[in-house]
Amino acid sequence: MFVDDRILTLFKRNAHHTLTYWSVFFSFGLCIAFLGPTILDLQCQTNSTLNQITWVFFSQQFCLLIGSSIGGIFKRTLFSALSALFVSALIISVIFAIIPLCKNVLVLAIAMAVSGLAMGIIDTIANIQLVSIYQKDSAVFLQALHFFIGFGALVSPLIADPFLSETGCGNHTGNSTEMVHHFRSMLRNSPIAQHSINDSHSSGEPGEEDSNVHYAFWIMALINLPVPIAVLFLMYREQFIPCCPSGTPRLLDKDELAMENHQGAEAPDVEQSEHSAGGHGDIFSCCRNDNLRGLPVSFFMIHILGGLVLFMTDGIVGTYAGFVYTYGVSEPISLPHKTAGYLASIFWAAITAGRLLSIPLSYRFKPVKLLMFNLAGAIVTVLMLLIFYTSTIFLFVGTCLCGLFLSSIFPCMLAYTEDILDYQGCATSVLVTSAGMGEMVMQVLVGSIIQTEGSYSFPLCGMIIACLGFIFFIGLLLFHRMHRNYLTGTSRKSAMVEEPATEQSGPARTEQTESSSS
């Protein structure tokens, strides 16, 4: 068996919560991947230029970063966390439904900004909830959680693809047509999304045809609708809906009863440590916590270095998914556009498969070992892409390997840092925010470098970013050792302070007993 009875018992005890958080992450993946293949149709719908429509990407990513930063605010109670998840998942369905009604690019950007805010809140809360539930066993369940992002990211383009117009408005310049074709071919020509497309155009200007993409958005809204319903049902089971009280006892109460049977007298110490740590707050409350003043430098450096590792690795994920098609069609590889369209699909499929494979591996191996293996594998893969930059075959092989190695770095880093810091919660907010920031910044930075320096800078930038991520990880290991020595020294000092008091109380108690007996 891959998983022992203890892990299965934990999952059965928290199955309703866990499955709900996994379903909410499916909404996250569904919303994050549809914009690329539908960008041409949305440009026609809003009568905007390509430069204007690209601000829709920025608005979504920027508000996703804000949502990730403030998402920890809703972890104060389980009620606030579930309420935020319900509202966020419902917002995503509403945004899907109203996107076909957005005839202005500014209105579309505002709608996508709202969806990005909801996605960021989902990202932080779901990660924090699973970490707080499973703690030292959270690595397995975090891998499954992030698998559902990849699953949603694969489903979304497949829904949109049959309804996309092939030529759009027919008013694009050569450069914009090539750039839009880049977005479209990332998923349109994938082997899992092949369709027979009717190339006949409606009457009008050459290259212009009607778009039926609004049906795709309405279908995605209906597919996503069971997710907020699932969250609402969990709130009903937890007796958080006053008008609909549940007859069954709260799941949280049953968990607490089971934990009391195992922990006994340790519960007051756990509660005291949670209050002293400040709980799972948002990134801003973590920074201004008064209890952080007496903590060592290693405590802060673990947060910083862990965030920098994810800043680099998630930056590679966003950059590779966004520009591997451009790299494939450029010299010296010069792939046909249809063939290059497979690259991004292979990359996302490899990420999804890697996260699924990492679920049993997370049980067998510690997160730090998986992190070391994945970071080293990513560096070797990008180095081989840099060396064999003219090989078409290795580009496809390297794309698959790169997706596999990068797939599980985020959940492994989350489990590793929270384990180091005794699950105080601030690490989750910091890491989620850093990862989102890296994906947003690196896409802009590497995209501008490729435009000025040429396509060869694509694997070169990936190599530099991967090496920086590995260096930051080595620094994280060093500060982990320093933090462990600090905790060991603190516990020894506490034991030395308590030991004399115990020795003094012994003779005093003996004298008191002798006097009472006399």
Short mmCIF file of C-alpha atoms in Angstrom, two decimals:
data_model
loop_
_atom_site.label_atom_id
_atom_site.label_comp_id
_atom_site.label_asym_id
_atom_site.label_seq_id
_atom_site.Cartn_x
_atom_site.Cartn_y
_atom_site.Cartn_z
CA MET A 1 0.00 0.00 0.00
CA PHE A 2 1.18 3.51 -0.78
CA VAL A 3 -0.47 5.04 2.28
CA ASP A 4 -0.70 3.55 5.75
CA ASP A 5 -3.76 3.35 7.94
CA ARG A 6 -2.87 6.50 9.86
CA ILE A 7 -2.98 8.68 6.74
CA LEU A 8 -6.21 7.03 5.64
CA THR A 9 -7.71 7.63 9.07
CA LEU A 10 -6.75 11.31 8.91
CA PHE A 11 -8.27 11.63 5.47
CA LYS A 12 -11.51 9.89 6.47
CA ARG A 13 -11.82 12.12 9.52
CA ASN A 14 -11.43 15.28 7.40
CA ALA A 15 -12.69 13.97 4.05
CA HIS A 16 -15.52 16.47 3.67
CA HIS A 17 -13.26 19.46 4.31
CA THR A 18 -10.46 18.10 2.13
CA LEU A 19 -12.65 17.27 -0.87
CA THR A 20 -14.27 20.69 -0.67
CA TYR A 21 -10.90 22.46 -0.72
CA TRP A 22 -9.81 20.30 -3.66
CA SER A 23 -12.96 21.20 -5.60
CA VAL A 24 -12.37 24.91 -4.95
CA PHE A 25 -8.89 24.57 -6.43
CA PHE A 26 -10.50 23.09 -9.53
CA SER A 27 -12.30 26.44 -9.89
CA PHE A 28 -8.92 28.14 -9.57
CA GLY A 29 -7.46 26.10 -12.43
CA LEU A 30 -10.59 26.50 -14.53
CA CYS A 31 -10.37 30.28 -14.28
CA ILE A 32 -6.62 30.67 -14.77
CA ALA A 33 -6.32 28.94 -18.17
CA PHE A 34 -9.26 30.10 -20.29
CA LEU A 35 -8.03 33.61 -21.07
CA GLY A 36 -5.15 32.60 -23.36
CA PRO A 37 -7.06 30.66 -26.05
CA THR A 38 -10.03 33.06 -25.98
CA ILE A 39 -8.01 36.27 -26.23
CA LEU A 40 -8.72 36.79 -29.97
CA ASP A 41 -12.47 36.41 -29.54
CA LEU A 42 -12.49 38.72 -26.53
CA GLN A 43 -10.54 41.29 -28.54
CA CYS A 44 -13.21 41.17 -31.24
CA GLN A 45 -15.96 41.35 -28.63
CA THR A 46 -14.52 44.50 -27.03
CA ASN A 47 -13.34 46.11 -30.31
CA SER A 48 -9.91 46.67 -28.77
CA THR A 49 -6.32 46.47 -29.91
CA LEU A 50 -3.92 43.78 -28.78
CA ASN A 51 -2.07 46.22 -26.53
CA GLN A 52 -5.33 47.10 -24.80
CA ILE A 53 -6.48 43.51 -24.35
CA THR A 54 -3.17 42.51 -22.74
CA TRP A 55 -4.07 44.72 -19.77
CA VAL A 56 -6.73 42.12 -19.00
CA PHE A 57 -3.92 39.64 -18.25
CA PHE A 58 -2.21 42.15 -16.00
CA SER A 59 -5.38 43.06 -14.11
CA GLN A 60 -6.09 39.41 -13.33
CA GLN A 61 -2.54 38.61 -12.21
CA PHE A 62 -2.18 41.79 -10.16
CA CYS A 63 -5.43 41.25 -8.27
CA LEU A 64 -4.57 37.57 -7.82
CA LEU A 65 -1.43 38.77 -6.04
CA ILE A 66 -3.49 41.11 -3.84
CA GLY A 67 -5.96 38.33 -3.05
CA SER A 68 -3.13 35.99 -2.09
CA SER A 69 -1.69 38.65 0.22
CA ILE A 70 -4.91 39.36 2.10
CA GLY A 71 -6.43 35.88 1.97
CA GLY A 72 -5.10 34.94 5.39
CA ILE A 73 -7.39 37.52 6.99
CA PHE A 74 -10.28 35.09 6.55
CA LYS A 75 -8.52 32.33 8.51
CA ARG A 76 -9.48 33.88 11.86
CA THR A 77 -12.35 31.39 12.19
CA LEU A 78 -13.55 28.43 10.16
CA PHE A 79 -16.77 30.30 9.45
CA SER A 80 -14.95 33.25 7.87
CA ALA A 81 -12.71 30.91 5.85
CA LEU A 82 -15.63 28.91 4.44
CA SER A 83 -17.64 32.07 3.82
CA ALA A 84 -14.75 33.59 1.84
CA LEU A 85 -14.37 30.39 -0.19
CA PHE A 86 -18.09 30.31 -0.93
CA VAL A 87 -18.19 33.93 -2.08
CA SER A 88 -14.98 33.53 -4.14
CA ALA A 89 -16.16 30.37 -5.91
CA LEU A 90 -19.55 31.97 -6.61
CA ILE A 91 -17.84 35.09 -7.99
CA ILE A 92 -15.92 32.94 -10.48
CA SER A 93 -19.16 31.46 -11.81
CA VAL A 94 -20.72 34.93 -12.04
CA ILE A 95 -17.69 36.31 -13.88
CA PHE A 96 -17.85 33.45 -16.38
CA ALA A 97 -21.51 34.28 -17.00
CA ILE A 98 -21.04 38.03 -17.51
CA ILE A 99 -17.86 37.97 -19.62
CA PRO A 100 -19.90 37.63 -22.87
CA LEU A 101 -21.73 40.83 -21.85
CA CYS A 102 -18.51 42.88 -21.50
CA LYS A 103 -18.37 44.94 -24.70
CA ASN A 104 -15.68 47.31 -23.42
CA VAL A 105 -12.10 46.33 -22.63
CA LEU A 106 -12.13 48.36 -19.39
CA VAL A 107 -15.25 46.53 -18.17
CA LEU A 108 -13.62 43.22 -19.11
CA ALA A 109 -10.45 44.16 -17.22
CA ILE A 110 -12.49 45.02 -14.12
CA ALA A 111 -14.33 41.70 -14.34
CA MET A 112 -11.06 39.79 -14.64
CA ALA A 113 -9.59 41.79 -11.75
CA VAL A 114 -12.49 40.68 -9.54
CA SER A 115 -11.97 37.06 -10.61
CA GLY A 116 -8.24 37.40 -9.88
CA LEU A 117 -9.00 38.67 -6.39
CA ALA A 118 -11.27 35.67 -5.79
CA MET A 119 -8.62 33.29 -7.12
CA GLY A 120 -5.97 34.74 -4.80
CA ILE A 121 -8.22 34.34 -1.76
CA ILE A 122 -8.94 30.73 -2.76
CA ASP A 123 -5.23 30.05 -3.21
CA THR A 124 -4.25 31.23 0.26
CA ILE A 125 -7.20 29.90 2.26
CA ALA A 126 -7.21 26.38 0.76
CA ASN A 127 -3.47 25.97 1.34
CA ILE A 128 -3.68 27.29 4.90
CA GLN A 129 -6.67 25.11 5.78
CA LEU A 130 -5.03 21.92 4.58
CA VAL A 131 -1.76 22.76 6.35
CA SER A 132 -3.61 23.49 9.60
CA ILE A 133 -5.62 20.25 9.34
CA TYR A 134 -2.84 17.79 8.46
CA GLN A 135 0.30 19.66 9.60
CA LYS A 136 3.22 17.19 9.36
CA ASP A 137 1.21 14.97 7.01
CA SER A 138 0.10 17.86 4.79
CA ALA A 139 2.57 17.21 1.94
CA VAL A 140 0.48 14.39 0.44
CA PHE A 141 -2.74 16.38 0.55
CA LEU A 142 -1.10 19.55 -0.78
CA GLN A 143 0.16 17.61 -3.80
CA ALA A 144 -3.40 16.46 -4.48
CA LEU A 145 -4.67 20.01 -3.97
CA HIS A 146 -2.35 21.40 -6.63
CA PHE A 147 -3.15 18.54 -8.96
CA PHE A 148 -6.66 19.98 -9.25
CA ILE A 149 -5.23 23.28 -10.52
CA GLY A 150 -3.64 21.44 -13.42
CA PHE A 151 -6.81 19.44 -13.98
CA GLY A 152 -8.92 22.58 -14.17
CA ALA A 153 -6.33 24.24 -16.43
CA LEU A 154 -6.64 21.33 -18.87
CA VAL A 155 -10.46 21.25 -18.83
CA SER A 156 -10.97 24.96 -19.43
CA PRO A 157 -9.33 25.21 -22.90
CA LEU A 158 -11.02 22.00 -24.01
CA ILE A 159 -14.41 23.56 -23.29
CA ALA A 160 -13.55 26.79 -25.07
CA ASP A 161 -11.88 25.30 -28.13
CA PRO A 162 -14.95 24.17 -30.14
CA PHE A 163 -16.52 27.63 -29.85
CA LEU A 164 -13.50 29.71 -30.89
CA SER A 165 -13.42 31.59 -34.17
CA GLU A 166 -10.44 30.78 -36.35
CA THR A 167 -9.69 34.14 -37.93
CA GLY A 168 -11.33 36.66 -35.62
CA CYS A 169 -12.17 40.20 -36.71
CA GLY A 170 -9.88 40.36 -39.67
CA ASN A 171 -8.42 43.74 -38.64
CA HIS A 172 -5.14 42.64 -37.13
CA THR A 173 -1.69 43.65 -38.20
CA GLY A 174 0.93 41.08 -39.00
CA ASN A 175 2.62 41.30 -35.63
CA SER A 176 -0.60 41.15 -33.66
CA THR A 177 -1.80 38.19 -35.71
CA GLU A 178 1.38 36.30 -34.92
CA MET A 179 1.13 37.12 -31.21
CA VAL A 180 -2.53 36.16 -31.04
CA HIS A 181 -1.74 32.95 -32.92
CA HIS A 182 0.79 32.27 -30.17
CA PHE A 183 -1.91 32.42 -27.51
CA ARG A 184 -4.38 30.40 -29.60
CA SER A 185 -1.93 27.66 -30.60
CA MET A 186 -0.76 27.07 -27.05
CA LEU A 187 -3.79 24.84 -26.46
CA ARG A 188 -5.83 24.80 -29.65
CA ASN A 189 -3.59 22.32 -31.48
CA SER A 190 -3.03 20.01 -28.53
CA PRO A 191 -3.56 16.27 -29.07
CA ILE A 192 -6.25 16.26 -26.37
CA ALA A 193 -8.20 19.04 -28.08
CA GLN A 194 -8.26 18.05 -31.74
CA HIS A 195 -11.49 18.78 -33.48
CA SER A 196 -12.63 19.09 -37.06
CA ILE A 197 -13.03 22.82 -37.54
CA ASN A 198 -15.32 24.33 -40.09
CA ASP A 199 -13.23 26.80 -42.04
CA SER A 200 -16.10 28.39 -43.88
CA HIS A 201 -16.54 32.06 -42.98
CA SER A 202 -19.65 34.12 -42.78
CA SER A 203 -20.24 36.90 -45.23
CA GLY A 204 -18.48 40.19 -44.53
CA GLU A 205 -14.90 41.31 -44.56
CA PRO A 206 -12.30 38.72 -45.51
CA GLY A 207 -11.12 36.76 -42.50
CA GLU A 208 -14.06 37.75 -40.34
CA GLU A 209 -16.46 35.28 -38.77
CA ASP A 210 -18.97 35.15 -35.98
CA SER A 211 -17.81 33.96 -32.57
CA ASN A 212 -19.75 31.57 -30.37
CA VAL A 213 -17.33 31.82 -27.46
CA HIS A 214 -20.08 33.08 -25.16
CA TYR A 215 -21.43 29.52 -25.06
CA ALA A 216 -18.08 28.35 -23.72
CA PHE A 217 -18.18 30.86 -20.87
CA TRP A 218 -21.73 29.90 -19.94
CA ILE A 219 -20.80 26.21 -19.95
CA MET A 220 -17.82 26.92 -17.66
CA ALA A 221 -20.10 28.92 -15.36
CA LEU A 222 -22.44 25.92 -15.07
CA ILE A 223 -19.54 23.48 -14.55
CA ASN A 224 -18.13 25.67 -11.78
CA LEU A 225 -21.52 26.18 -10.07
CA PRO A 226 -21.37 22.90 -8.04
CA VAL A 227 -18.21 24.18 -6.31
CA PRO A 228 -19.85 27.01 -4.30
CA ILE A 229 -22.75 24.64 -3.65
CA ALA A 230 -20.27 22.14 -2.16
CA VAL A 231 -18.82 24.86 0.08
CA LEU A 232 -22.32 25.88 1.12
CA PHE A 233 -23.13 22.27 2.00
CA LEU A 234 -19.99 22.08 4.15
CA MET A 235 -21.11 25.23 5.95
CA TYR A 236 -24.48 23.55 6.51
CA ARG A 237 -22.76 20.49 7.98
CA GLU A 238 -20.71 22.75 10.23
CA GLN A 239 -23.92 24.49 11.41
CA PHE A 240 -22.77 27.87 10.06
CA ILE A 241 -26.12 28.63 8.37
CA PRO A 242 -28.53 29.95 11.04
CA CYS A 243 -31.67 29.50 8.94
CA CYS A 244 -30.80 25.85 8.13
CA PRO A 245 -29.42 24.19 11.27
CA SER A 246 -27.91 20.76 10.74
CA GLY A 247 -29.02 17.85 12.86
CA THR A 248 -25.60 16.22 12.75
CA PRO A 249 -22.77 17.28 15.06
CA ARG A 250 -20.20 19.61 13.63
CA LEU A 251 -17.28 17.90 11.92
CA LEU A 252 -14.89 20.16 13.75
CA ASP A 253 -16.27 19.06 17.10
CA LYS A 254 -15.76 15.41 16.18
CA ASP A 255 -12.20 16.15 15.12
CA GLU A 256 -11.48 17.97 18.33
CA LEU A 257 -12.91 15.05 20.33
CA ALA A 258 -10.67 12.61 18.49
CA MET A 259 -7.64 14.82 18.97
CA GLU A 260 -8.35 15.10 22.68
CA ASN A 261 -8.24 11.33 23.01
CA HIS A 262 -4.75 11.30 21.49
CA GLN A 263 -3.24 14.49 22.90
CA GLY A 264 -4.86 14.77 26.32
CA ALA A 265 -3.09 17.35 28.40
CA GLU A 266 -1.14 18.76 25.44
CA ALA A 267 -4.16 20.73 24.22
CA PRO A 268 -3.58 23.78 26.48
CA ASP A 269 0.03 23.99 25.27
CA VAL A 270 -1.13 23.87 21.65
CA GLU A 271 -3.67 26.62 22.22
CA GLN A 272 -1.07 28.74 23.98
CA SER A 273 1.40 28.30 21.13
CA GLU A 274 -1.25 29.26 18.58
CA HIS A 275 -2.08 32.44 20.47
CA SER A 276 1.58 33.33 20.87
CA ALA A 277 2.24 32.76 17.17
CA GLY A 278 -0.61 34.97 16.12
CA GLY A 279 -2.39 32.27 14.13
CA HIS A 280 -2.63 32.02 10.35
CA GLY A 281 -2.89 35.68 9.49
CA ASP A 282 -2.49 37.53 6.24
CA ILE A 283 0.95 38.61 5.11
CA PHE A 284 0.57 42.11 6.56
CA SER A 285 -0.51 40.96 10.01
CA CYS A 286 2.37 38.50 10.02
CA CYS A 287 4.83 41.34 9.40
CA ARG A 288 3.49 43.56 12.18
CA ASN A 289 3.02 40.87 14.82
CA ASP A 290 4.48 42.16 18.11
CA ASN A 291 5.51 38.65 19.12
CA LEU A 292 8.02 38.52 16.24
CA ARG A 293 10.42 40.91 17.97
CA GLY A 294 12.17 38.27 20.05
CA LEU A 295 12.54 35.73 17.23
CA PRO A 296 15.93 34.96 15.67
CA VAL A 297 17.13 36.08 12.25
CA SER A 298 16.75 32.52 10.96
CA PHE A 299 12.98 32.75 11.44
CA PHE A 300 12.71 35.68 9.04
CA MET A 301 15.29 34.32 6.58
CA ILE A 302 13.36 31.06 6.23
CA HIS A 303 10.31 33.06 5.12
CA ILE A 304 12.38 35.21 2.75
CA LEU A 305 14.43 32.42 1.17
CA GLY A 306 11.43 30.11 0.83
CA GLY A 307 9.55 32.92 -0.91
CA LEU A 308 12.52 33.59 -3.22
CA VAL A 309 12.72 29.93 -4.24
CA LEU A 310 9.06 29.97 -5.27
CA PHE A 311 9.49 33.40 -6.86
CA MET A 312 12.04 31.81 -9.21
CA THR A 313 10.41 28.42 -9.81
CA ASP A 314 6.87 29.70 -10.35
CA GLY A 315 8.41 32.40 -12.53
CA ILE A 316 9.85 29.62 -14.70
CA VAL A 317 6.44 27.92 -14.90
CA GLY A 318 4.72 31.09 -16.08
CA THR A 319 7.52 32.02 -18.46
CA TYR A 320 7.83 28.58 -20.01
CA ALA A 321 4.10 28.16 -20.52
CA GLY A 322 3.87 31.63 -22.05
CA PHE A 323 6.87 31.67 -24.40
CA VAL A 324 7.76 28.09 -25.33
CA TYR A 325 5.58 28.42 -28.43
CA THR A 326 7.39 31.58 -29.51
CA TYR A 327 10.72 29.86 -28.92
CA GLY A 328 9.63 26.82 -30.96
CA VAL A 329 8.57 28.76 -34.06
CA SER A 330 11.66 31.02 -34.00
CA GLU A 331 15.07 30.24 -35.43
CA PRO A 332 17.05 28.01 -35.21
CA ILE A 333 14.34 25.42 -34.44
CA SER A 334 11.66 26.97 -36.71
CA LEU A 335 8.89 24.50 -36.01
CA PRO A 336 5.64 24.72 -37.96
CA HIS A 337 2.99 26.64 -36.05
CA LYS A 338 0.76 23.62 -35.68
CA THR A 339 3.59 21.45 -34.35
CA ALA A 340 4.76 24.14 -31.93
CA GLY A 341 1.22 24.33 -30.57
CA TYR A 342 1.81 20.97 -28.88
CA LEU A 343 4.57 22.34 -26.63
CA ALA A 344 2.47 24.26 -24.13
CA SER A 345 -0.08 21.45 -23.94
CA ILE A 346 2.69 18.94 -23.23
CA PHE A 347 4.07 21.24 -20.54
CA TRP A 348 0.73 21.59 -18.71
CA ALA A 349 -0.02 17.89 -19.09
CA ALA A 350 3.40 17.09 -17.58
CA ILE A 351 2.71 19.42 -14.64
CA THR A 352 -0.64 17.73 -14.01
CA ALA A 353 0.89 14.24 -14.27
CA GLY A 354 3.80 15.27 -12.04
CA ARG A 355 1.48 16.49 -9.30
CA LEU A 356 -0.49 13.27 -9.49
CA LEU A 357 2.72 11.23 -9.29
CA SER A 358 3.94 13.30 -6.33
CA ILE A 359 1.00 12.26 -4.15
CA PRO A 360 2.45 8.80 -3.31
CA LEU A 361 6.02 10.12 -3.45
CA SER A 362 5.21 12.71 -0.79
CA TYR A 363 4.27 9.89 1.54
CA ARG A 364 7.46 7.93 0.87
CA PHE A 365 9.96 10.80 0.89
CA LYS A 366 10.41 13.94 2.95
CA PRO A 367 9.63 17.27 1.23
CA VAL A 368 13.25 18.45 1.47
CA LYS A 369 14.46 15.44 -0.54
CA LEU A 370 11.81 15.96 -3.20
CA LEU A 371 12.73 19.65 -3.39
CA MET A 372 16.42 18.84 -3.86
CA PHE A 373 15.65 16.30 -6.57
CA ASN A 374 13.18 18.53 -8.44
CA LEU A 375 15.36 21.65 -8.36
CA ALA A 376 18.41 19.71 -9.55
CA GLY A 377 16.35 18.04 -12.27
CA ALA A 378 14.99 21.39 -13.46
CA ILE A 379 18.52 22.82 -13.70
CA VAL A 380 19.81 19.81 -15.65
CA THR A 381 16.82 19.92 -18.01
CA VAL A 382 17.19 23.63 -18.78
CA LEU A 383 20.94 23.15 -19.22
CA MET A 384 20.32 20.42 -21.79
CA LEU A 385 17.83 22.67 -23.56
CA LEU A 386 20.53 25.32 -23.67
CA ILE A 387 23.14 22.92 -25.06
CA PHE A 388 20.88 21.21 -27.62
CA TYR A 389 19.12 24.41 -28.61
CA THR A 390 18.84 23.27 -32.26
CA SER A 391 17.26 19.87 -31.47
CA THR A 392 13.55 19.63 -32.13
CA ILE A 393 13.24 16.25 -30.44
CA PHE A 394 14.91 17.36 -27.23
CA LEU A 395 12.72 20.46 -27.11
CA PHE A 396 9.68 18.21 -26.73
CA VAL A 397 11.46 15.86 -24.32
CA GLY A 398 12.83 18.77 -22.29
CA THR A 399 9.40 20.41 -22.15
CA CYS A 400 7.93 17.24 -20.66
CA LEU A 401 10.79 16.83 -18.14
CA CYS A 402 10.67 20.49 -17.16
CA GLY A 403 6.96 20.22 -16.38
CA LEU A 404 7.51 17.07 -14.31
CA PHE A 405 10.32 18.57 -12.23
CA LEU A 406 8.61 21.91 -11.63
CA SER A 407 5.19 20.45 -10.84
CA SER A 408 5.59 19.61 -7.14
CA ILE A 409 8.03 22.31 -5.98
CA PHE A 410 5.33 24.62 -4.63
CA PRO A 411 3.45 22.12 -2.41
CA CYS A 412 6.73 20.58 -1.22
CA MET A 413 8.13 24.00 -0.27
CA LEU A 414 4.90 24.86 1.52
CA ALA A 415 4.99 21.67 3.58
CA TYR A 416 8.73 22.01 4.27
CA THR A 417 8.70 25.60 5.52
CA GLU A 418 5.58 25.14 7.62
CA ASP A 419 7.22 22.09 9.20
CA ILE A 420 10.33 24.12 10.04
CA LEU A 421 8.27 26.92 11.60
CA ASP A 422 5.96 24.58 13.54
CA TYR A 423 2.88 25.40 11.45
CA GLN A 424 2.47 28.98 12.62
CA GLY A 425 0.79 29.88 9.33
CA CYS A 426 2.56 33.02 8.17
CA ALA A 427 4.79 31.01 5.84
CA THR A 428 1.79 29.98 3.74
CA SER A 429 0.74 33.58 3.07
CA VAL A 430 4.32 34.64 2.29
CA LEU A 431 4.97 31.72 -0.07
CA VAL A 432 1.69 32.03 -1.97
CA THR A 433 2.25 35.77 -2.43
CA SER A 434 5.88 35.27 -3.53
CA ALA A 435 4.89 32.61 -6.06
CA GLY A 436 2.22 34.83 -7.61
CA MET A 437 4.59 37.77 -7.74
CA GLY A 438 7.28 35.67 -9.42
CA GLU A 439 4.92 34.42 -12.10
CA MET A 440 3.78 37.97 -12.87
CA VAL A 441 7.21 39.63 -12.83
CA MET A 442 9.18 36.95 -14.67
CA GLN A 443 6.74 36.84 -17.57
CA VAL A 444 7.21 40.56 -18.17
CA LEU A 445 10.99 40.47 -17.63
CA VAL A 446 11.78 37.43 -19.78
CA GLY A 447 9.30 38.52 -22.46
CA SER A 448 11.08 41.85 -22.85
CA ILE A 449 14.49 40.12 -22.97
CA ILE A 450 13.33 37.71 -25.67
CA GLN A 451 11.98 40.61 -27.72
CA THR A 452 15.28 42.52 -27.61
CA GLU A 453 17.90 39.75 -27.49
CA GLY A 454 16.32 36.96 -29.52
CA SER A 455 14.91 33.50 -28.89
CA TYR A 456 18.18 32.02 -27.58
CA SER A 457 17.77 34.12 -24.44
CA PHE A 458 14.70 32.00 -23.52
CA PRO A 459 16.61 28.89 -22.29
CA LEU A 460 19.43 31.12 -21.03
CA CYS A 461 17.04 33.07 -18.79
CA GLY A 462 15.52 29.79 -17.62
CA MET A 463 18.98 28.50 -16.69
CA ILE A 464 19.83 31.64 -14.71
CA ILE A 465 16.50 31.66 -12.87
CA ALA A 466 16.76 27.95 -12.02
CA CYS A 467 20.30 28.36 -10.66
CA LEU A 468 19.21 31.33 -8.53
CA GLY A 469 16.35 29.26 -7.15
CA PHE A 470 18.76 26.45 -6.23
CA ILE A 471 21.15 28.90 -4.53
CA PHE A 472 18.29 30.32 -2.47
CA PHE A 473 17.29 26.76 -1.54
CA ILE A 474 20.82 26.00 -0.28
CA GLY A 475 20.60 29.17 1.82
CA LEU A 476 17.24 27.96 3.16
CA LEU A 477 18.86 24.69 4.26
CA LEU A 478 21.60 26.58 6.11
CA PHE A 479 19.15 28.82 7.93
CA HIS A 480 17.02 25.77 8.75
CA ARG A 481 20.03 24.33 10.54
CA MET A 482 20.61 27.61 12.38
CA HIS A 483 16.96 27.77 13.40
CA ARG A 484 17.06 24.17 14.65
CA ASN A 485 20.15 24.95 16.76
CA TYR A 486 18.40 28.01 18.15
CA LEU A 487 15.35 25.98 19.18
CA THR A 488 17.59 23.31 20.74
CA GLY A 489 19.50 25.93 22.73
CA THR A 490 16.29 27.58 23.88
CA SER A 491 14.86 24.29 25.10
CA ARG A 492 18.08 23.53 27.01
CA LYS A 493 18.00 26.91 28.74
CA SER A 494 14.38 26.35 29.72
CA ALA A 495 15.27 22.93 31.14
CA MET A 496 18.18 24.39 33.12
CA VAL A 497 15.93 27.07 34.60
CA GLU A 498 13.29 24.54 35.61
CA GLU A 499 15.74 22.01 37.04
CA PRO A 500 17.03 24.13 40.02
CA ALA A 501 13.45 25.00 40.94
CA THR A 502 12.61 21.31 41.03
CA GLU A 503 15.65 20.51 43.16
CA GLN A 504 14.80 23.26 45.65
CA SER A 505 11.20 22.19 45.91
CA GLY A 506 12.29 18.65 46.81
CA PRO A 507 14.14 19.48 50.10
CA ALA A 508 11.57 22.10 51.02
CA ARG A 509 8.79 19.58 50.58
CA THR A 510 10.79 17.04 52.70
CA GLU A 511 11.31 19.54 55.56
CA GLN A 512 7.63 20.42 55.46
CA THR A 513 6.70 16.75 55.65
CA GLU A 514 9.07 16.10 58.60
CA SER A 515 7.77 19.08 60.55
CA SER A 516 4.18 18.05 59.99
CA SER A 517 4.93 14.48 61.10
CA SER A 518 6.67 15.67 64.26
#
